Short mmCIF file of C-alpha atoms in Angstrom, two decimals:
data_model
loop_
_atom_site.label_atom_id
_atom_site.label_comp_id
_atom_site.label_asym_id
_atom_site.label_seq_id
_atom_site.Cartn_x
_atom_site.Cartn_y
_atom_site.Cartn_z
CA MET A 13 -143.79 54.87 101.41
CA SER A 14 -140.08 54.28 100.70
CA ALA A 15 -139.75 52.10 103.84
CA SER A 16 -142.67 49.89 102.74
CA ILE A 17 -141.13 49.59 99.22
CA ARG A 18 -137.80 48.65 100.77
CA SER A 19 -139.42 46.00 103.00
CA MET A 20 -141.39 44.67 99.97
CA SER A 21 -138.19 44.42 97.92
CA LEU A 22 -136.43 42.67 100.83
CA THR A 23 -139.20 40.08 101.10
CA VAL A 24 -139.13 39.61 97.31
CA CYS A 25 -135.36 39.03 97.45
CA ARG A 26 -135.73 36.59 100.33
CA ALA A 27 -138.44 34.68 98.46
CA ALA A 28 -136.34 34.59 95.29
CA ARG A 29 -133.32 33.32 97.25
CA VAL A 30 -135.50 30.65 98.90
CA ALA A 31 -136.93 29.62 95.52
CA TYR A 32 -133.44 29.50 93.98
CA ARG A 33 -132.18 27.34 96.84
CA ALA A 34 -135.20 25.06 96.58
CA SER A 35 -134.78 24.63 92.82
CA ASN A 36 -131.06 23.87 93.22
CA PRO A 37 -130.98 21.20 95.93
CA ALA A 38 -127.51 20.16 94.78
CA THR A 39 -125.90 23.39 95.96
CA ARG A 40 -127.65 23.09 99.32
CA SER A 41 -126.62 19.51 99.89
CA LEU A 42 -123.02 20.21 98.86
CA SER A 43 -122.76 23.12 101.21
CA THR A 44 -124.53 21.43 104.16
CA GLY A 45 -122.77 18.04 103.90
CA ALA A 46 -123.73 14.49 102.94
CA CYS A 47 -125.51 13.77 106.21
CA LEU A 48 -128.14 16.37 105.44
CA ARG A 49 -128.85 15.04 101.90
CA THR A 50 -131.69 12.79 103.08
CA GLU A 51 -133.24 15.75 104.81
CA SER A 52 -133.36 17.84 101.60
CA SER A 53 -136.01 15.75 99.75
CA PRO A 54 -138.74 15.89 102.48
CA SER A 55 -137.96 19.59 102.93
CA GLU A 56 -138.45 20.08 99.14
CA GLY A 57 -141.85 18.42 99.28
CA SER A 58 -142.83 20.52 102.25
CA ARG A 59 -141.94 23.70 100.27
CA GLY A 60 -144.20 22.64 97.35
CA PHE A 61 -141.71 22.40 94.41
CA ILE A 62 -141.86 19.38 92.09
CA GLU A 63 -139.36 19.27 89.24
CA SER A 64 -140.68 17.80 86.03
CA THR A 65 -139.22 17.78 82.53
CA GLU A 66 -142.28 16.24 80.83
CA GLU A 67 -143.85 19.59 79.97
CA PHE A 68 -140.87 20.42 77.72
CA ARG A 69 -142.68 18.70 74.84
CA PHE A 70 -144.92 21.78 74.62
CA VAL A 71 -141.76 23.82 73.93
CA GLU A 72 -140.28 21.26 71.54
CA ARG A 73 -143.32 21.25 69.27
CA LEU A 74 -143.01 25.03 68.87
CA ILE A 75 -139.45 24.81 67.50
CA PRO A 76 -139.76 25.11 63.69
CA PRO A 77 -138.38 22.50 61.26
CA SER A 78 -135.49 23.42 58.98
CA ARG A 79 -136.30 21.09 56.06
CA ILE A 80 -139.03 21.61 53.46
CA PRO A 81 -141.37 18.59 53.73
CA THR A 82 -142.19 16.42 50.71
CA PRO A 83 -145.81 17.08 49.66
CA PRO A 84 -148.46 14.39 50.32
CA LYS A 85 -149.40 12.01 47.49
CA HIS A 86 -152.13 13.26 45.12
CA ASP A 87 -153.67 11.45 42.17
CA GLY A 88 -153.31 14.05 39.45
CA ALA A 89 -153.79 17.65 40.53
CA ALA A 90 -154.24 18.81 44.11
CA PRO A 91 -157.31 20.99 44.90
CA SER A 92 -155.11 24.10 44.73
CA GLY A 93 -154.03 23.28 41.16
CA TRP A 94 -150.56 22.05 42.06
CA THR A 95 -149.49 18.96 40.13
CA PRO A 96 -146.63 16.74 41.27
CA ALA A 97 -143.80 15.87 38.90
CA SER A 98 -144.15 12.45 37.27
CA ALA A 99 -142.36 9.67 39.19
CA THR A 100 -140.41 8.52 36.13
CA PRO A 101 -138.60 11.33 34.29
CA PRO A 102 -139.96 11.85 30.74
CA PRO A 103 -137.88 10.24 27.94
CA LEU A 104 -136.45 13.51 26.62
CA PRO A 105 -132.79 14.55 26.22
CA TYR A 106 -133.25 17.29 28.83
CA MET A 107 -134.58 17.41 32.39
CA ILE A 108 -136.14 20.31 34.30
CA ARG A 109 -136.00 19.89 38.06
CA ARG A 110 -138.56 21.29 40.44
CA SER A 111 -137.70 24.19 42.72
CA ARG A 112 -137.14 23.52 46.42
CA MET A 113 -140.82 24.30 47.05
CA HIS A 114 -141.72 21.65 44.44
CA ASN A 115 -142.90 24.12 41.77
CA VAL A 116 -142.10 24.40 38.06
CA PRO A 117 -139.11 26.78 37.68
CA VAL A 118 -140.62 29.28 35.23
CA TYR A 119 -140.48 32.92 36.29
CA SER A 120 -141.64 36.14 34.58
CA ASP A 121 -139.53 39.28 34.76
CA ILE A 122 -140.16 42.95 33.90
CA LYS A 123 -137.43 45.54 33.33
CA HIS A 124 -137.95 49.28 32.86
CA GLY A 125 -141.71 48.78 33.09
CA ASN A 126 -142.09 47.57 29.52
CA GLN A 127 -139.54 44.80 28.82
CA HIS A 128 -141.24 41.47 29.60
CA SER A 129 -139.25 38.25 29.66
CA THR A 130 -139.71 34.72 30.93
CA LEU A 131 -136.94 32.80 32.66
CA LEU A 132 -136.80 29.00 32.56
CA ARG A 133 -134.32 27.76 35.18
CA LYS A 134 -132.84 24.47 36.47
CA VAL A 135 -132.40 22.89 33.03
CA GLU A 136 -130.10 19.87 32.83
CA GLY A 137 -129.04 17.89 29.78
CA GLU A 138 -129.45 19.12 26.19
CA ILE A 139 -130.51 22.71 26.64
CA TRP A 140 -130.47 23.46 22.90
CA ALA A 141 -133.02 20.69 22.25
CA LEU A 142 -135.25 22.29 24.89
CA ASN A 143 -134.69 25.67 23.25
CA LYS A 144 -135.88 24.27 19.91
CA ASP A 145 -138.96 22.70 21.53
CA VAL A 146 -139.82 25.92 23.35
CA LYS A 147 -139.51 27.94 20.14
CA GLU A 148 -141.74 25.47 18.25
CA PHE A 149 -144.36 25.55 20.99
CA LEU A 150 -144.42 29.35 21.14
CA LEU A 151 -144.52 29.57 17.33
CA GLY A 152 -147.65 27.44 17.38
CA LEU A 153 -149.07 29.53 20.22
CA THR A 154 -148.42 33.06 18.98
CA GLY A 155 -147.55 32.69 15.31
CA LYS A 156 -144.06 34.20 15.63
CA GLU A 157 -140.81 32.81 17.04
CA PRO A 158 -139.73 34.76 20.14
CA PRO A 159 -136.02 35.53 20.58
CA THR A 160 -134.44 33.42 23.31
CA GLN A 161 -131.17 33.57 25.21
CA VAL A 162 -129.64 30.24 26.18
CA ASN A 163 -127.11 30.21 29.02
CA GLU A 164 -125.39 26.81 28.95
CA VAL A 165 -123.25 27.50 32.02
CA THR A 166 -126.17 28.18 34.37
CA GLY A 167 -128.73 26.01 32.53
CA THR A 168 -131.30 28.79 31.95
CA ILE A 169 -133.31 30.06 28.97
CA ARG A 170 -134.63 33.63 28.85
CA ILE A 171 -137.51 34.19 26.41
CA LYS A 172 -138.71 37.59 25.24
CA GLY A 173 -142.34 38.05 26.17
CA GLN A 174 -144.49 36.93 29.05
CA PHE A 175 -145.33 33.24 28.66
CA ASP A 176 -144.97 31.94 32.18
CA LYS A 177 -148.50 30.41 32.55
CA GLU A 178 -148.39 28.78 29.11
CA LEU A 179 -144.87 27.42 29.64
CA LYS A 180 -145.78 26.09 33.08
CA ASP A 181 -148.82 24.20 31.69
CA TRP A 182 -146.74 22.91 28.77
CA LEU A 183 -144.01 21.61 31.06
CA LEU A 184 -146.56 20.03 33.40
CA LYS A 185 -148.18 18.25 30.44
CA LYS A 186 -144.73 16.96 29.46
CA GLY A 187 -144.35 15.52 32.96
CA PHE A 188 -141.61 17.72 34.49
CA MET B 19 -93.89 35.25 -1.54
CA PHE B 20 -97.51 35.99 -0.76
CA ARG B 21 -98.55 32.58 -2.16
CA ALA B 22 -95.82 30.89 -0.03
CA THR B 23 -97.06 32.58 3.17
CA LEU B 24 -100.64 31.60 2.29
CA ALA B 25 -99.51 27.95 1.81
CA ILE B 26 -97.68 28.01 5.20
CA CYS B 27 -100.72 29.54 6.96
CA GLY B 28 -102.91 26.89 5.32
CA ARG B 29 -100.58 24.11 6.53
CA THR B 30 -100.56 25.34 10.17
CA VAL B 31 -104.36 25.70 10.04
CA VAL B 32 -104.65 22.14 8.70
CA LYS B 33 -102.26 20.86 11.45
CA ARG B 34 -104.33 22.61 14.15
CA PHE B 35 -107.52 21.17 12.61
CA ILE B 36 -106.03 17.65 12.57
CA SER B 37 -104.90 17.91 16.21
CA SER B 38 -108.34 19.15 17.33
CA VAL B 39 -110.09 16.40 15.36
CA SER B 40 -107.82 13.58 16.64
CA GLY B 41 -108.24 14.59 20.31
CA GLU B 42 -106.50 16.44 23.10
CA ASN B 43 -103.73 13.84 23.49
CA ALA B 44 -102.01 14.84 20.25
CA LEU B 45 -99.11 16.98 21.47
CA PRO B 46 -96.92 18.69 18.88
CA SER B 47 -93.75 16.72 18.18
CA ASN B 48 -91.38 19.65 18.80
CA LEU B 49 -92.81 20.42 22.26
CA ARG B 50 -90.37 20.20 25.15
CA LEU B 51 -92.04 19.83 28.55
CA PRO B 52 -90.33 20.69 31.87
CA SER B 53 -89.88 17.69 34.17
CA ASN B 54 -91.95 19.12 37.05
CA LEU B 55 -95.16 19.75 35.04
CA ILE B 56 -98.21 18.43 36.89
CA GLY B 57 -100.42 15.74 35.42
CA VAL B 58 -98.55 15.07 32.18
CA GLY B 59 -97.50 11.45 32.65
CA ARG B 60 -100.55 10.56 34.77
CA GLN B 61 -102.81 7.80 33.63
CA LYS B 62 -106.34 7.87 34.96
CA ARG B 63 -107.41 4.75 36.82
CA ALA B 64 -109.97 2.45 35.26
CA SER B 65 -113.51 3.41 36.25
CA PRO B 66 -115.09 0.97 38.72
CA SER B 67 -118.29 0.52 36.70
CA GLY B 68 -117.31 -2.81 35.15
CA SER B 69 -115.52 -4.38 38.13
CA ASP B 70 -116.47 -7.43 40.23
CA LEU B 71 -115.81 -5.77 43.59
CA PRO B 72 -118.91 -5.25 45.74
CA VAL B 73 -120.52 -1.85 46.30
CA LEU B 74 -119.65 -1.23 49.94
CA HIS B 75 -121.55 2.02 50.51
CA ARG B 76 -124.76 3.26 48.95
CA CYS B 77 -125.98 6.83 49.26
CA GLU B 78 -128.11 7.45 52.33
CA ASP B 79 -130.00 10.38 50.81
CA VAL B 80 -132.56 10.08 48.04
CA ILE B 81 -131.04 10.36 44.56
CA PRO B 82 -133.20 12.08 41.87
CA ALA B 83 -134.73 9.60 39.42
CA HIS B 84 -132.93 10.97 36.36
CA LEU B 85 -129.43 10.77 37.89
CA ALA B 86 -127.16 7.84 38.66
CA PRO B 87 -124.68 7.79 41.54
CA ALA B 88 -121.02 8.44 40.77
CA GLN B 89 -118.78 5.49 41.62
CA THR B 90 -115.23 5.33 42.84
CA TRP B 91 -112.88 2.84 44.50
CA LEU B 92 -112.65 2.28 48.23
CA GLU B 93 -109.01 1.89 49.25
CA SER B 94 -107.09 1.16 52.44
CA LEU B 95 -104.02 2.84 53.94
CA GLY B 96 -102.92 -0.32 55.75
CA SER B 97 -100.30 -1.45 53.26
CA CYS B 98 -98.33 0.49 50.69
CA ASP B 99 -99.40 -1.47 47.60
CA GLY B 100 -102.88 -2.59 48.58
CA GLU B 101 -105.68 -3.43 46.17
CA PRO B 102 -108.98 -1.51 46.38
CA LEU B 103 -111.42 -3.10 48.82
CA GLY B 104 -114.56 -2.28 46.91
CA VAL B 105 -116.66 0.33 45.17
CA VAL B 106 -118.43 3.30 46.77
CA ASP B 107 -121.53 5.11 45.49
CA LEU B 108 -121.35 8.90 45.69
CA HIS B 109 -124.38 11.18 45.54
CA PRO B 110 -124.56 12.95 42.14
CA ASP B 111 -125.81 16.24 43.65
CA VAL B 112 -122.53 16.55 45.57
CA PHE B 113 -120.00 14.77 43.37
CA SER B 114 -121.39 15.33 39.83
CA VAL B 115 -122.60 18.92 39.78
CA PRO B 116 -121.94 21.14 36.72
CA VAL B 117 -118.46 22.57 37.28
CA ARG B 118 -118.92 26.35 37.46
CA LEU B 119 -115.41 27.74 37.46
CA ASP B 120 -116.70 31.26 38.09
CA ILE B 121 -118.30 30.18 41.37
CA LEU B 122 -115.09 28.36 42.33
CA HIS B 123 -113.08 31.50 41.63
CA ASP B 124 -115.51 33.65 43.61
CA VAL B 125 -115.35 31.37 46.64
CA GLU B 126 -111.55 31.14 46.50
CA VAL B 127 -111.17 34.94 46.27
CA TRP B 128 -113.67 35.40 49.10
CA GLN B 129 -111.74 32.98 51.31
CA ARG B 130 -108.56 34.93 50.72
CA ASN B 131 -110.01 38.38 51.23
CA PHE B 132 -112.78 38.27 53.80
CA LYS B 133 -110.32 37.78 56.65
CA ARG B 134 -108.01 40.50 55.39
CA ILE B 135 -107.51 43.63 57.44
CA SER B 136 -104.82 45.81 55.93
CA HIS B 137 -103.15 47.91 58.60
CA ALA B 138 -101.42 50.23 56.14
CA LYS B 139 -101.76 53.83 57.30
CA VAL B 140 -99.82 56.95 56.39
CA LYS B 141 -100.01 60.41 57.83
CA SER B 142 -101.91 63.04 55.93
CA ARG B 143 -100.83 66.65 55.94
CA ALA B 144 -102.97 67.22 59.01
CA GLU B 145 -101.22 64.47 61.00
CA VAL B 146 -97.58 65.19 60.15
CA SER B 147 -96.09 67.26 62.95
CA GLY B 148 -95.52 70.89 62.22
CA GLY B 149 -96.74 72.78 59.22
CA GLY B 150 -99.19 75.11 60.96
CA ARG B 151 -97.47 78.30 59.98
CA LYS B 152 -97.23 79.85 56.54
CA PRO B 153 -93.49 79.48 55.68
CA TRP B 154 -93.09 82.84 53.94
CA LYS B 155 -95.34 85.67 52.98
CA GLN B 156 -97.64 85.27 49.99
CA LYS B 157 -96.17 87.94 47.78
CA GLY B 158 -92.79 89.57 47.38
CA SER B 159 -90.29 86.79 48.32
CA GLY B 160 -89.97 85.53 44.74
CA ARG B 161 -90.59 81.91 45.79
CA ALA B 162 -93.70 79.80 45.04
CA ARG B 163 -96.63 80.42 47.30
CA HIS B 164 -97.14 77.86 50.09
CA GLY B 165 -99.38 77.57 53.11
CA SER B 166 -97.61 74.89 55.15
CA ILE B 167 -94.36 72.96 55.08
CA ARG B 168 -96.20 69.64 55.34
CA SER B 169 -98.39 69.83 52.24
CA PRO B 170 -98.08 66.82 49.87
CA LEU B 171 -95.95 68.91 47.49
CA TRP B 172 -93.16 69.23 50.07
CA ARG B 173 -90.44 66.76 50.99
CA GLY B 174 -91.40 65.39 54.41
CA GLY B 175 -94.99 66.40 53.86
CA GLY B 176 -98.07 64.27 54.31
CA VAL B 177 -99.36 61.85 51.69
CA ALA B 178 -102.37 63.15 49.77
CA HIS B 179 -104.36 59.97 49.02
CA GLY B 180 -102.54 57.26 50.91
CA PRO B 181 -103.95 54.23 52.73
CA ARG B 182 -105.97 55.44 55.68
CA GLY B 183 -106.10 53.30 58.73
CA PRO B 184 -107.00 49.65 59.12
CA THR B 185 -109.30 48.79 56.20
CA SER B 186 -111.42 45.70 56.32
CA TYR B 187 -112.11 43.70 53.18
CA TYR B 188 -114.85 41.69 54.84
CA TYR B 189 -117.81 40.55 52.78
CA MET B 190 -119.92 37.42 52.83
CA LEU B 191 -120.95 35.42 49.83
CA PRO B 192 -124.42 33.87 50.15
CA MET B 193 -124.40 30.57 52.06
CA LYS B 194 -125.70 28.66 49.06
CA VAL B 195 -122.89 29.99 46.82
CA ARG B 196 -120.27 28.82 49.31
CA VAL B 197 -121.93 25.41 49.56
CA GLN B 198 -122.06 25.16 45.76
CA GLY B 199 -118.35 26.03 45.68
CA LEU B 200 -117.59 23.06 47.95
CA LYS B 201 -119.70 20.76 45.80
CA ILE B 202 -117.96 21.96 42.62
CA ALA B 203 -114.52 21.45 44.16
CA LEU B 204 -115.42 17.88 45.18
CA THR B 205 -116.81 17.22 41.69
CA ALA B 206 -113.66 18.57 40.07
CA LYS B 207 -111.44 16.39 42.27
CA LEU B 208 -113.47 13.30 41.39
CA ALA B 209 -113.52 14.11 37.68
CA GLN B 210 -109.76 14.65 37.55
CA ASP B 211 -109.12 11.38 39.44
CA TYR B 212 -107.65 13.23 42.42
CA LEU B 213 -110.29 12.01 44.90
CA HIS B 214 -109.56 8.88 46.96
CA ILE B 215 -111.94 7.25 49.44
CA VAL B 216 -110.41 5.31 52.32
CA ASP B 217 -112.18 3.14 54.89
CA SER B 218 -110.21 4.43 57.89
CA LEU B 219 -106.98 6.27 58.65
CA GLU B 220 -105.19 3.38 60.44
CA ILE B 221 -101.58 3.09 59.33
CA PRO B 222 -99.07 0.52 60.68
CA THR B 223 -96.23 2.95 61.58
CA PRO B 224 -96.02 6.60 62.68
CA ASP B 225 -93.20 7.01 60.16
CA PRO B 226 -93.74 9.88 57.68
CA HIS B 227 -91.68 7.99 55.06
CA TYR B 228 -94.35 5.29 54.93
CA LEU B 229 -96.96 7.84 53.94
CA LEU B 230 -94.69 9.47 51.36
CA GLU B 231 -93.90 6.07 49.83
CA LEU B 232 -97.59 5.20 49.73
CA VAL B 233 -98.45 8.48 48.04
CA LYS B 234 -95.63 8.05 45.52
CA HIS B 235 -96.50 4.42 44.77
CA ARG B 236 -100.17 5.07 44.21
CA GLN B 237 -99.39 8.22 42.17
CA TRP B 238 -101.61 10.41 44.29
CA GLY B 239 -99.66 13.53 43.39
CA ASP B 240 -97.35 15.99 45.12
CA SER B 241 -99.64 17.08 47.98
CA VAL B 242 -102.42 15.23 49.77
CA LEU B 243 -105.21 16.53 51.98
CA ILE B 244 -106.62 13.90 54.34
CA VAL B 245 -110.10 14.50 55.76
CA ASP B 246 -111.86 12.60 58.55
CA VAL B 247 -114.88 13.28 60.78
CA GLY B 248 -114.65 13.80 64.51
CA ASP B 249 -112.12 15.31 66.92
CA GLU B 250 -109.97 12.22 67.43
CA PHE B 251 -107.64 10.74 64.87
CA PRO B 252 -105.43 7.65 65.20
CA GLN B 253 -102.11 8.57 66.81
CA ASN B 254 -100.01 7.05 64.02
CA ILE B 255 -101.37 9.23 61.27
CA LEU B 256 -101.18 12.34 63.46
CA LYS B 257 -97.50 11.72 64.18
CA ALA B 258 -96.77 10.87 60.55
CA THR B 259 -98.35 14.05 59.15
CA GLU B 260 -97.07 16.32 61.92
CA ASP B 261 -93.79 17.24 60.28
CA LEU B 262 -94.79 16.73 56.66
CA LYS B 263 -95.50 19.90 54.71
CA THR B 264 -97.22 18.34 51.70
CA VAL B 265 -99.45 15.81 53.47
CA ASN B 266 -101.96 17.45 55.80
CA ILE B 267 -104.87 16.18 57.85
CA ILE B 268 -107.98 18.19 58.74
CA PRO B 269 -111.41 17.41 60.29
CA ALA B 270 -114.38 17.38 57.93
CA ILE B 271 -115.77 20.67 59.31
CA GLY B 272 -112.55 22.32 58.18
CA LEU B 273 -112.93 21.36 54.52
CA ASN B 274 -112.71 24.44 52.30
CA VAL B 275 -112.18 25.29 48.65
CA HIS B 276 -108.76 26.91 49.12
CA SER B 277 -107.30 23.82 50.83
CA MET B 278 -108.79 21.57 48.17
CA LEU B 279 -107.23 23.64 45.39
CA LYS B 280 -103.90 23.97 47.21
CA HIS B 281 -103.45 20.24 47.69
CA GLU B 282 -103.28 18.11 44.59
CA SER B 283 -105.03 15.05 45.96
CA LEU B 284 -107.95 14.69 48.38
CA VAL B 285 -108.39 11.63 50.61
CA LEU B 286 -111.75 11.23 52.35
CA THR B 287 -112.79 8.52 54.78
CA LEU B 288 -116.19 6.89 54.35
CA GLU B 289 -117.44 8.68 57.47
CA ALA B 290 -116.29 11.98 55.99
CA VAL B 291 -118.16 11.22 52.76
CA LYS B 292 -121.38 10.50 54.70
CA PHE B 293 -120.97 13.65 56.79
CA LEU B 294 -120.30 15.86 53.76
CA GLU B 295 -123.21 14.43 51.78
CA LYS B 296 -125.59 14.96 54.71
CA LYS B 297 -124.48 18.53 55.34
CA LEU B 298 -124.20 19.65 51.72
CA LEU B 299 -127.48 18.09 50.57
CA TRP B 300 -129.41 19.70 53.44
CA HIS B 301 -128.89 23.07 51.77
CA ASP B 302 -130.89 21.92 48.74
CA VAL B 303 -134.00 21.17 50.81
CA ARG B 304 -133.88 23.71 53.63
CA TYR B 305 -136.16 26.68 54.30
CA THR B 306 -134.76 30.19 54.32
CA PRO B 307 -133.63 30.82 57.92
CA LEU B 308 -136.25 32.27 60.28
CA TYR B 309 -133.45 32.96 62.74
CA PRO B 310 -129.73 32.09 62.45
CA PHE B 311 -129.02 28.40 62.05
CA LYS B 312 -126.74 28.52 65.11
CA LEU B 313 -129.91 28.49 67.26
CA PRO B 314 -131.80 25.20 67.62
CA TYR B 315 -134.19 23.90 64.96
CA ARG B 316 -136.12 20.68 65.06
CA ASP B 317 -134.16 18.74 62.44
CA MET B 318 -130.73 20.17 61.80
CA PRO B 319 -128.38 17.87 59.83
#
């Protein structure tokens, strides 16, 4: 049993060495001399190996992209409900950019299980004007003015209460 | 006396109010400035927005609709007192970002500390030789009770809470924070008129005095950092900057916040500007990494 395994392994090694030599004709021709170079190509064909790099496209299309693609053009809302930002920025003193996945940057947050807040990020321009508009909108919505925290350095507004859906729709209607 | 002090306080308050209302240029008349103070006598150059020179380089990447490109002069190093060749557009998401000094500080401190390995090590009472035996018996000798001659109380004893072995201060800030730090540093250099764009680094002589004269004539400051893309630089500029301590040249992949803050002025070639814009803007539109970015992706910048 051990002898047969040893003979099998020997034949495997010999086959591997033959295959290696066949796939690297350069080493063979260098070692055997220039006069034998013409002999290497018919011997390759007789062994049955054809080198081809055209099948590499099947590997290339599996490599993932690194950039987030721009979404295709939709007139109005997409079937999923996603709405693109308007091509011209709205004529307001502030601007709210989209996130890198092209969504409106409004996020809801919960702390200690009962403290709800909404975070409005990526604000550029006059953040206090936006703060006033947000307070007016939420006053009309709920009847009371929610406390807000404006961070001028990072361009964010944190609002007490969970208003992410309403704020998202409001910003989309404005055209951000 | 109380009324007099109130009047004096009122006067100083009024003077401070006047100086804040009139602008930051109003220095007090009795102020004496040292001669080596940076940036006191500097006049900012005129902005290139109203000039007739052509725009020689537009941004390759898409600029958001609500932002306009930042503009600056394109100069040449060929002659000492040369006029600017034209105007260059710079992408606002790299050269006009909000200047977050806290991020800049974080990145600078990280650059200093993440490479630091402190090799300070002192012997504890277990490592100092000797001290295994109780020096005298517990009771009866009249002296204080001790267990070993190398305890931290003793002269020649081990240190109780000293530095222990090589300690590493390695930590990594998120990639996006480091990228934002670079963008903020570039923005700050542009805003303070310390950024200069040059078409190429060809200079007529390998003489370091030529460069120093050029820097002095154009009022670029005390120290200049020259940045270009690629591994090969013209021989003249390499020889000229070789022995100079205040004028240094680095490839664009070596640009970092500490070097930008250390040198007063930053000189970028057009190729370096394109390279930096491409690399820094990619981080705004990239996916989170599936596997490290060192491995191949389909469309790396």
